[in-house]
Coordinates of N, CA, C and O in Angstrom, one line a residue:
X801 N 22.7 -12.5 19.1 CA 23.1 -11.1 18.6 C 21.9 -10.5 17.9 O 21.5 -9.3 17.9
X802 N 21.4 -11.4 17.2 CA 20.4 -10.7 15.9 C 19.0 -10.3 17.1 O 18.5 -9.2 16.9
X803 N 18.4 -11.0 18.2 CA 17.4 -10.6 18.9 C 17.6 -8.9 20.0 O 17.0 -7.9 20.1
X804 N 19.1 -9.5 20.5 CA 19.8 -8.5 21.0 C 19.2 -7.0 20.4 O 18.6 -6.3 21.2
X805 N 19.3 -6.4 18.9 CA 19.2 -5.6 18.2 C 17.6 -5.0 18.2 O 17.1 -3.9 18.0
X806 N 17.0 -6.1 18.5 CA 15.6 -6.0 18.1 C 15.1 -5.6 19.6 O 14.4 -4.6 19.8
X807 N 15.4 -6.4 20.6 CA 15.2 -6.4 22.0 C 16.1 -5.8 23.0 O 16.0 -6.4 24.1
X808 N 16.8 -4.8 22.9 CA 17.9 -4.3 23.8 C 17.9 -4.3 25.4 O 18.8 -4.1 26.2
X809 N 16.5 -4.7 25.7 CA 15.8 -4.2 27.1 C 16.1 -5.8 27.9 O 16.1 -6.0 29.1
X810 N 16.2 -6.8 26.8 CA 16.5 -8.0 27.7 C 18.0 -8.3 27.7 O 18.6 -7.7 26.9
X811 N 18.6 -9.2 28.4 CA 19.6 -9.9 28.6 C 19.5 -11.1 27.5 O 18.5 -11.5 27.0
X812 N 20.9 -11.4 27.4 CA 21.3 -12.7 26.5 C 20.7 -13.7 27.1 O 19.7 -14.3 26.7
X813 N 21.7 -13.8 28.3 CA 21.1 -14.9 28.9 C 19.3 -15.7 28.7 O 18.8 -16.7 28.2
X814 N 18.6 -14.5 29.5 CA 17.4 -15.3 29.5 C 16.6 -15.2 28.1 O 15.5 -15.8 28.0
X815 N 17.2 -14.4 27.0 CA 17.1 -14.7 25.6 C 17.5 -16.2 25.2 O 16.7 -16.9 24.7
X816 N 18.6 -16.5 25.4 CA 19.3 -18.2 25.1 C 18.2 -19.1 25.5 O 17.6 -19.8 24.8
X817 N 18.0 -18.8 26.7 CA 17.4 -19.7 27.6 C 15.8 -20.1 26.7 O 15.5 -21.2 26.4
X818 N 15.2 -19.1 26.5 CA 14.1 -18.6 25.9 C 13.7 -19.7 24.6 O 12.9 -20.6 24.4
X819 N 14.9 -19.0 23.8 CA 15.0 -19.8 22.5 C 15.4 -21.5 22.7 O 14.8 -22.2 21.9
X820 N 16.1 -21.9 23.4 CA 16.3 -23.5 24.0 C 15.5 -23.8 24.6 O 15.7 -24.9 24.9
X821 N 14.5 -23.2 25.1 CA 13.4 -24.1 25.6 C 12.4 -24.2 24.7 O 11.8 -25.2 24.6
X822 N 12.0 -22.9 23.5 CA 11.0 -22.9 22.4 C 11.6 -23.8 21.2 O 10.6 -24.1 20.4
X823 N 12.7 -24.2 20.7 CA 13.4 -25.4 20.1 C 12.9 -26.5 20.7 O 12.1 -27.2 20.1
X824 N 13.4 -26.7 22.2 CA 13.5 -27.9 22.9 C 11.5 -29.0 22.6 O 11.3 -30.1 22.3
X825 N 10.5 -27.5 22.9 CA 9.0 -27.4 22.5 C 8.8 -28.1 21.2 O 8.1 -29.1 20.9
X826 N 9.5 -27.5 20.6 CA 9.4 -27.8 18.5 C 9.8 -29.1 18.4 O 9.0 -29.9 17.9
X827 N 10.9 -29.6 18.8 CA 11.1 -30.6 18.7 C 10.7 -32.2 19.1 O 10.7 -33.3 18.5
X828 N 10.2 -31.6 20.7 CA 9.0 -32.4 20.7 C 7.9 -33.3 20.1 O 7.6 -34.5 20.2
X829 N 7.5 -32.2 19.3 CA 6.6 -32.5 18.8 C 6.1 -33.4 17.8 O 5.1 -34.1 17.8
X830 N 7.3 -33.1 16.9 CA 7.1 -34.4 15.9 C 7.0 -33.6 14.7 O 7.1 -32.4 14.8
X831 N 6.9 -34.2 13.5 CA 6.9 -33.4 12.4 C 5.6 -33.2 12.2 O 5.6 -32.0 12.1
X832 N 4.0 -33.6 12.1 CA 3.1 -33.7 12.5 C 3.2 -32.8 12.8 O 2.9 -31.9 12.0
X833 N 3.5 -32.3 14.0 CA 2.8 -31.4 15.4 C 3.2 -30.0 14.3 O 2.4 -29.3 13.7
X834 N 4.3 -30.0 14.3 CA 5.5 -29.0 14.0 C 4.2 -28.5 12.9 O 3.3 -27.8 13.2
X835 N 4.4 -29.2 11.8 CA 3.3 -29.2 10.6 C 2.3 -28.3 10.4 O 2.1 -27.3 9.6
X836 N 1.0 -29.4 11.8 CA 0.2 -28.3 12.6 C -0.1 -26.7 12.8 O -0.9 -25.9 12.4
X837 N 1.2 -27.0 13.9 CA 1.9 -25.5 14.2 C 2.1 -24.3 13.4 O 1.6 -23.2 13.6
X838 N 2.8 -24.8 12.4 CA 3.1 -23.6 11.4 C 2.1 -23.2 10.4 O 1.9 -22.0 10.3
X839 N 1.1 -24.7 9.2 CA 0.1 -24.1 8.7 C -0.2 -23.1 8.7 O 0.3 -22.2 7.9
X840 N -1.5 -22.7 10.4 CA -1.5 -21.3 9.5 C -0.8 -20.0 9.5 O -1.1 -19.0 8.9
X841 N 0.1 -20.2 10.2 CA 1.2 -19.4 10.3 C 0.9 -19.1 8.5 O 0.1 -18.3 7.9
X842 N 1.7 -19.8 8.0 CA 1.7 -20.5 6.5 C 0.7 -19.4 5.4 O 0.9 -18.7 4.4
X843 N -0.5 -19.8 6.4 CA -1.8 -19.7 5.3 C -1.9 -18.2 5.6 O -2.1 -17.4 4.7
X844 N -1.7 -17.9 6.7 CA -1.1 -16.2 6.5 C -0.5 -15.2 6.1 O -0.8 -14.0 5.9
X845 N 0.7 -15.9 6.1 CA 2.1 -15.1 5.2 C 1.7 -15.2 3.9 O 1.5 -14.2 3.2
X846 N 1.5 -16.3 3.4 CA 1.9 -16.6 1.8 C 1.2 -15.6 1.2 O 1.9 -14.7 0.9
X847 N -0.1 -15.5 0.9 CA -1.1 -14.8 0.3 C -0.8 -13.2 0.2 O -1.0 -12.5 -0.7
X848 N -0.1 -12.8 1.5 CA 0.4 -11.9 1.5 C 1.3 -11.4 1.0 O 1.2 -10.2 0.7
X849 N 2.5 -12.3 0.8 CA 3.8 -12.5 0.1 C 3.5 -12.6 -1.5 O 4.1 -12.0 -2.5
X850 N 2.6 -13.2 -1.6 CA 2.3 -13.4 -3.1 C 2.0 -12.3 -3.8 O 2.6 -11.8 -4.7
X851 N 0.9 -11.8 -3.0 CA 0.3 -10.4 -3.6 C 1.4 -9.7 -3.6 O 2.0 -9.7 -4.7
X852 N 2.0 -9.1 -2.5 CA 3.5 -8.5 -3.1 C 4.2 -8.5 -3.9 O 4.6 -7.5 -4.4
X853 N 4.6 -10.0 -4.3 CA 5.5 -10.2 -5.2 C 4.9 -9.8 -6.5 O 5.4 -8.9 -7.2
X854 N 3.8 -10.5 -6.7 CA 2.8 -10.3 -7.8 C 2.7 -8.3 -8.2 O 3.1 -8.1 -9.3
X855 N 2.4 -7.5 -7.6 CA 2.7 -6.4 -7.8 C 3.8 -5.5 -7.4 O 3.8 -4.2 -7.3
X856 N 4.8 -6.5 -7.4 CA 6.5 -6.0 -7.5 C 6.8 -6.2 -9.3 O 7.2 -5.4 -10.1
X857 N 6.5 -7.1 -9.3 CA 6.9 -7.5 -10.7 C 6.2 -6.4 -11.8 O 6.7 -5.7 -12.6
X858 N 4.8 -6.5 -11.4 CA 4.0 -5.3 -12.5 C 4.3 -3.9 -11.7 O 3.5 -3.0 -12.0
X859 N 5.1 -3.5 -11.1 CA 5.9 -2.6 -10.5 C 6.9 -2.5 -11.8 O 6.9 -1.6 -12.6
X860 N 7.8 -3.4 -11.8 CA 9.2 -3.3 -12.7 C 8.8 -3.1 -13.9 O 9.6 -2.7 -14.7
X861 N 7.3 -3.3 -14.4 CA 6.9 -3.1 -15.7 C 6.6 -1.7 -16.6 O 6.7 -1.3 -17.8
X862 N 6.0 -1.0 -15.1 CA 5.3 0.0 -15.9 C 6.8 1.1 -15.4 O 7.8 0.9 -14.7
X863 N 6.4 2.3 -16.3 CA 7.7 3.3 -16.0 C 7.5 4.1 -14.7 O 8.5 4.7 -14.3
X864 N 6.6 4.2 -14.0 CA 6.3 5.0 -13.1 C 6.5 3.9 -11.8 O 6.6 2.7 -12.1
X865 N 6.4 4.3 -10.7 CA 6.3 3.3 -9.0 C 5.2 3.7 -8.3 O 4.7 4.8 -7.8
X866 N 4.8 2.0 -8.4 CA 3.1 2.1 -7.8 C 3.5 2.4 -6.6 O 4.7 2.5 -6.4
X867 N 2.2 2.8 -5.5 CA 2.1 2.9 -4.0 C 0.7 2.6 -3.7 O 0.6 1.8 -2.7
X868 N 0.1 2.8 -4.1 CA -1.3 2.5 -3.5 C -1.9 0.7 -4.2 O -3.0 0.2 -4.0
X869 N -1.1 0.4 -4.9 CA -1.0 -0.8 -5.8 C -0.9 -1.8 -4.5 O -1.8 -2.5 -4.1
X870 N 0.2 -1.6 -4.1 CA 0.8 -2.3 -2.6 C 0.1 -2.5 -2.0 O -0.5 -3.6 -1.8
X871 N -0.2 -1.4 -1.4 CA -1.0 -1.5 0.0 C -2.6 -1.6 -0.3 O -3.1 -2.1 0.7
X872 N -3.4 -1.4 -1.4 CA -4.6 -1.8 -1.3 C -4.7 -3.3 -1.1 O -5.4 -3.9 -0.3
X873 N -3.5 -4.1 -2.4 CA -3.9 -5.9 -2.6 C -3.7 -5.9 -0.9 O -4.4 -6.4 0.0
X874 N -2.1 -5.3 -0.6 CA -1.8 -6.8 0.6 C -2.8 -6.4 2.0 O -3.0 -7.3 2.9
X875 N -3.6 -5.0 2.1 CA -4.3 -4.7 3.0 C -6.1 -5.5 2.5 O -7.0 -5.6 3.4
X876 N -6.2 -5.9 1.5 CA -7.3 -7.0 1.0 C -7.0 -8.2 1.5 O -7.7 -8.8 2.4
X877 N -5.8 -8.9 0.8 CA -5.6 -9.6 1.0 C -5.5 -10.1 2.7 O -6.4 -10.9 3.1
X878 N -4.9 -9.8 3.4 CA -4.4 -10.0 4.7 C -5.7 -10.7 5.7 O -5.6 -11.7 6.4
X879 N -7.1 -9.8 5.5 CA -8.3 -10.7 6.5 C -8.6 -11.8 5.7 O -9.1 -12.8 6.3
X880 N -8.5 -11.9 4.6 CA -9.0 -13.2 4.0 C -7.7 -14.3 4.7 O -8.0 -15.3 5.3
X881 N -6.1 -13.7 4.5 CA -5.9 -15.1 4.7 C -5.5 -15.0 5.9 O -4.6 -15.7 6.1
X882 N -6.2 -14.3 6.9 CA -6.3 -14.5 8.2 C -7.6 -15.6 8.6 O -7.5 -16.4 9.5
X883 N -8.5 -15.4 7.9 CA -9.7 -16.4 8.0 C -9.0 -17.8 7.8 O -9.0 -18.7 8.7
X884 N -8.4 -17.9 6.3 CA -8.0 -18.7 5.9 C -6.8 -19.6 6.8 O -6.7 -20.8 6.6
X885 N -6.1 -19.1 7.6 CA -5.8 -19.4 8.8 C -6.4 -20.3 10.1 O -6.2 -21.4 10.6
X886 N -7.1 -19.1 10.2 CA -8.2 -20.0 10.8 C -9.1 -21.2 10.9 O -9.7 -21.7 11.8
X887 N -9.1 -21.5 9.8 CA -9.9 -22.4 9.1 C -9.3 -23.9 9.1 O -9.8 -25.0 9.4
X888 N -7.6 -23.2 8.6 CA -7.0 -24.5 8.1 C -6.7 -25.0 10.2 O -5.9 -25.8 10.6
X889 N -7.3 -24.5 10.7 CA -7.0 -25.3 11.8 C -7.9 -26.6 12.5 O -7.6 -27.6 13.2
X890 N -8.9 -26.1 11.9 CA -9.6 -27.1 11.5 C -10.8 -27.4 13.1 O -11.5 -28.4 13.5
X891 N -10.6 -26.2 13.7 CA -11.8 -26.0 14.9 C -13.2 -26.1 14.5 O -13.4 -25.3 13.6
X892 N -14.1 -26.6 14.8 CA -15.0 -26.7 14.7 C -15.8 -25.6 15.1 O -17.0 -25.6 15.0
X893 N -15.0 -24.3 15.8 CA -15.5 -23.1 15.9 C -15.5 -22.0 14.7 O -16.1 -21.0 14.7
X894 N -14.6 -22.5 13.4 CA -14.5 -22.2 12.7 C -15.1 -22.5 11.1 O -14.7 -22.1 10.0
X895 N -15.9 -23.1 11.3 CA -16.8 -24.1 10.3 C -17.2 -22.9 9.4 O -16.6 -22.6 8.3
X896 N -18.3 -22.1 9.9 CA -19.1 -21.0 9.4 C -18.2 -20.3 8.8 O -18.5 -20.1 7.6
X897 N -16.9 -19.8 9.4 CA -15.5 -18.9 8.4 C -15.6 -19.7 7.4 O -16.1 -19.1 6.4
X898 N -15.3 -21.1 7.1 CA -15.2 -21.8 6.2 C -15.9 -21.8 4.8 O -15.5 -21.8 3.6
X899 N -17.5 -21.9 5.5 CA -18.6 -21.6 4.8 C -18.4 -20.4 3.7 O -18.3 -20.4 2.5
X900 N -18.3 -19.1 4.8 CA -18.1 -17.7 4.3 C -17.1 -17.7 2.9 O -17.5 -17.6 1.7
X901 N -15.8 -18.0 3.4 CA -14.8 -18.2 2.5 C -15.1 -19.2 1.0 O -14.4 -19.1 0.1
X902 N -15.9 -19.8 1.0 CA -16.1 -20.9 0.5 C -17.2 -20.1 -0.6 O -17.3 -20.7 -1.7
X903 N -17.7 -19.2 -0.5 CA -19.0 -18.0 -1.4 C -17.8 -17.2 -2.4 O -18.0 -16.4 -3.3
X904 N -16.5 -17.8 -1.9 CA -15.8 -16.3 -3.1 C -15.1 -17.3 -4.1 O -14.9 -18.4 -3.8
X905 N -14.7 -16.9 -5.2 CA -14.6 -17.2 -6.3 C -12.6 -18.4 -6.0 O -11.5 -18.0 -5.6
X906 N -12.9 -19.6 -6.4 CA -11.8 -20.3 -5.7 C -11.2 -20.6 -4.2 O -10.1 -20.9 -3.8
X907 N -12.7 -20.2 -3.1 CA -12.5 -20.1 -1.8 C -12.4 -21.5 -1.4 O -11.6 -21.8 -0.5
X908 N -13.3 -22.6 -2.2 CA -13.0 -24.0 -2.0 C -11.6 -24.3 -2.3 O -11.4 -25.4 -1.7
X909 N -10.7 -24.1 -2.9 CA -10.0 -23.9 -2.9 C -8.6 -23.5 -1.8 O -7.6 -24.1 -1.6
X910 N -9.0 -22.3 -1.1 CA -8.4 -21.8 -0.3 C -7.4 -20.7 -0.4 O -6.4 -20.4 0.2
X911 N -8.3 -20.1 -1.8 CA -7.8 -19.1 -2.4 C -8.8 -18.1 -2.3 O -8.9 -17.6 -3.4
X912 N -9.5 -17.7 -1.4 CA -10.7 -16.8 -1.4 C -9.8 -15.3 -1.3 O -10.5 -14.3 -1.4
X913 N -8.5 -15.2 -1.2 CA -8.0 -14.1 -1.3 C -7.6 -13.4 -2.3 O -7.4 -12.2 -2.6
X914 N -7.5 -14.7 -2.9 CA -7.1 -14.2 -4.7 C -8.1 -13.0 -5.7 O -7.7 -12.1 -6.4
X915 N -9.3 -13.3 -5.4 CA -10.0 -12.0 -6.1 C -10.4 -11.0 -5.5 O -11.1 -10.2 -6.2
X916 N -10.2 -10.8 -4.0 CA -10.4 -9.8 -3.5 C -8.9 -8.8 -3.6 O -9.0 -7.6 -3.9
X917 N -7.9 -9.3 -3.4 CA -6.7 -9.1 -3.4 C -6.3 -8.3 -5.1 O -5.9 -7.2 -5.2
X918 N -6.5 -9.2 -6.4 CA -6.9 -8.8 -7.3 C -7.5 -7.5 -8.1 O -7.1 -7.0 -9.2
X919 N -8.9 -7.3 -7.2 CA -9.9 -6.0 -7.1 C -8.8 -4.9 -6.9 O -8.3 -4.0 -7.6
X920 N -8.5 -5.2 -5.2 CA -7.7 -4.7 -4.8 C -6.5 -3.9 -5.1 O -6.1 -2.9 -4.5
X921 N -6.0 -4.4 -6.1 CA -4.9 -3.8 -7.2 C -5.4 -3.3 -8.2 O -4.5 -2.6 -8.7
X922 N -6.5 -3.4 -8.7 CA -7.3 -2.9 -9.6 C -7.9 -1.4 -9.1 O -8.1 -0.3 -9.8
X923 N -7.9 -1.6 -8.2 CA -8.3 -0.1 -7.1 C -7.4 0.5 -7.0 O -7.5 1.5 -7.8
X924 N -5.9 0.5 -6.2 CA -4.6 0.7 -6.2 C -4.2 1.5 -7.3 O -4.1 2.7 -7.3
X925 N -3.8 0.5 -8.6 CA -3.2 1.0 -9.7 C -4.1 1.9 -10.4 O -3.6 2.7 -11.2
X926 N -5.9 2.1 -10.1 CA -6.7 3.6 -10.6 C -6.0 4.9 -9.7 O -5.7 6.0 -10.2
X927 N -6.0 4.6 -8.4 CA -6.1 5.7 -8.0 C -4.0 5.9 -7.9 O -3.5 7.0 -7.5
X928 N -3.2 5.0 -8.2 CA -1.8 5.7 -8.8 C -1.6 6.3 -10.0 O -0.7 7.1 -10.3
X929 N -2.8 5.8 -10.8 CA -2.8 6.2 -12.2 C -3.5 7.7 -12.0 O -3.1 8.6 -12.7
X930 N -4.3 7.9 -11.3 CA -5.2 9.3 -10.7 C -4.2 10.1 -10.4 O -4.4 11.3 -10.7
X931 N -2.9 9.7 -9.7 CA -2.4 10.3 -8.8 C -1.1 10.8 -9.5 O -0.5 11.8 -9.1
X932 N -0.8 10.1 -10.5 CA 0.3 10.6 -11.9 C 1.5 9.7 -11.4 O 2.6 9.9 -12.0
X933 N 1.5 8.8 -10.7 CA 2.4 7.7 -10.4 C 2.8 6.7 -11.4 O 3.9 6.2 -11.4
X934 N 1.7 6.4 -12.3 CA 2.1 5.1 -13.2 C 3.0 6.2 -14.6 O 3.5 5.4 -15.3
X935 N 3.2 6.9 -14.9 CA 3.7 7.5 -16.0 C 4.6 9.1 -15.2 O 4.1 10.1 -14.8
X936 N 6.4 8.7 -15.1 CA 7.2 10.0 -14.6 C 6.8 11.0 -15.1 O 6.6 11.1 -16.3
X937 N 6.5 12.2 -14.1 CA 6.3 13.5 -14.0 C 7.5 13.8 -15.7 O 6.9 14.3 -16.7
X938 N 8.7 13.5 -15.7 CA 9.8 13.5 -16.9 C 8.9 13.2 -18.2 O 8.5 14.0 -19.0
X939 N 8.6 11.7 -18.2 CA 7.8 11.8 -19.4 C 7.0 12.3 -19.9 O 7.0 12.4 -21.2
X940 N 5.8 12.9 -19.2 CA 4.9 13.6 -19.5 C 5.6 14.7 -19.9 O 5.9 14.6 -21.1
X941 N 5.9 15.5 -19.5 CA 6.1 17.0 -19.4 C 7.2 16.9 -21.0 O 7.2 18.0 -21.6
X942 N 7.8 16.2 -21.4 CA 8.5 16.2 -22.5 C 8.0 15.2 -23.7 O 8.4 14.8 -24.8
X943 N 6.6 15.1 -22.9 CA 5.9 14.5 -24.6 C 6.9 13.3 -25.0 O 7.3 13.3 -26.1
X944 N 7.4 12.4 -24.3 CA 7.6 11.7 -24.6 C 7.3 10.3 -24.9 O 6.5 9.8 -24.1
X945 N 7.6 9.4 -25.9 CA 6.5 8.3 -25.4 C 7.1 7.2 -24.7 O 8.3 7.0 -24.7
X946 N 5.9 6.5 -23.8 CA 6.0 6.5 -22.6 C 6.6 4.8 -23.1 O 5.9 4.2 -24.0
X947 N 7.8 4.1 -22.6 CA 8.3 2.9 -22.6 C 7.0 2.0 -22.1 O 6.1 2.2 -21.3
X948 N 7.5 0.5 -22.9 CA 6.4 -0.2 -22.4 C 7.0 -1.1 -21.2 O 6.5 -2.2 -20.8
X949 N 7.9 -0.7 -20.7 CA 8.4 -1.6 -19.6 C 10.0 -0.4 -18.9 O 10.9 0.1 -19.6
X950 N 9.9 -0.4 -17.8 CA 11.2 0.2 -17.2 C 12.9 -0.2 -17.4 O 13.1 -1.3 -16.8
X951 N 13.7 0.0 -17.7 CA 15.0 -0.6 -17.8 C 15.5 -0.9 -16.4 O 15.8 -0.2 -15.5
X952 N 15.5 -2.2 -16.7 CA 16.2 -2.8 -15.2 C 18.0 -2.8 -15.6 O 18.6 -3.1 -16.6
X953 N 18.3 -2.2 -14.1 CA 19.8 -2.1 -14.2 C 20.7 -3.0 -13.1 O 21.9 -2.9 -13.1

């Protein structure tokens, strides 16, 4: 049902079919394999997810709603932990990425997205602050002073 919505142009059937044979694959494999498999799946999302979360929360903080906060970290973030992806696969065509990644501050690590992503929000939150985003159009205009945190309801 839930593919159905997303995919209207195919049939159930060879949808079923689809997904029972990419299960039937997964399972195969072993936990190991599976492991494998997902990593950098893994090493791609998270960094991403993180940054988000990370500037959701300093979202709920200030009285105004970031936008360019968002999208600078998670659009920084994203080729790093696409390399980083890469990497953790562990191809030997990928060595040199490794290397690269390895020049940024906690890249040994496998965190080379953390201070680019960082900057990133640092860039974001100037040009929301430029943009009259971090402080309501309301507060300004009535001289009010500005709360040090938003009321969550």
């Amino acid at each position: 049902q839930f593919y159905r919505s997303y995919l209207p142009g195919l049939a159930y059937r060879p949808l079923l079919i689809g997904q029972g044979m990419f299960a039937f694959a997964m399972s195969t494999l072993g936990l190991e394999g599976i492991l494998n498999f997902i990593n950098p799946i893994n090493r791609f999302i998270y960094p991403i997810a993180i940054v988000l979360i990370f500037v959701t929360l300093v979202d709920l903080a200030v009285p105004g709603r970031l936008h360019w906060s968002y999208r600078a970290s998670a659009w920084i973030a994203a080729p790093f932990a696409l390399l980083d992806g890469l990497v953790v696969t562990e191809w030997d065509i990928f060595s040199p990425v490794a290397e690269f990644l390895a020049l940024f501050p906690l890249g040994a690590e496998g965190l080379a997205w953390a201070g680019p992503a960082l900057l990133g929000f640092v860039l974001g939150l100037a040009v929301d602050g430029i943009q009259g985003r971090l402080f309501p159009p309301a507060l300004v205009r009535a001289g009010a002073d500005v709360p040090a945190a938003a009321p969550v309801s």
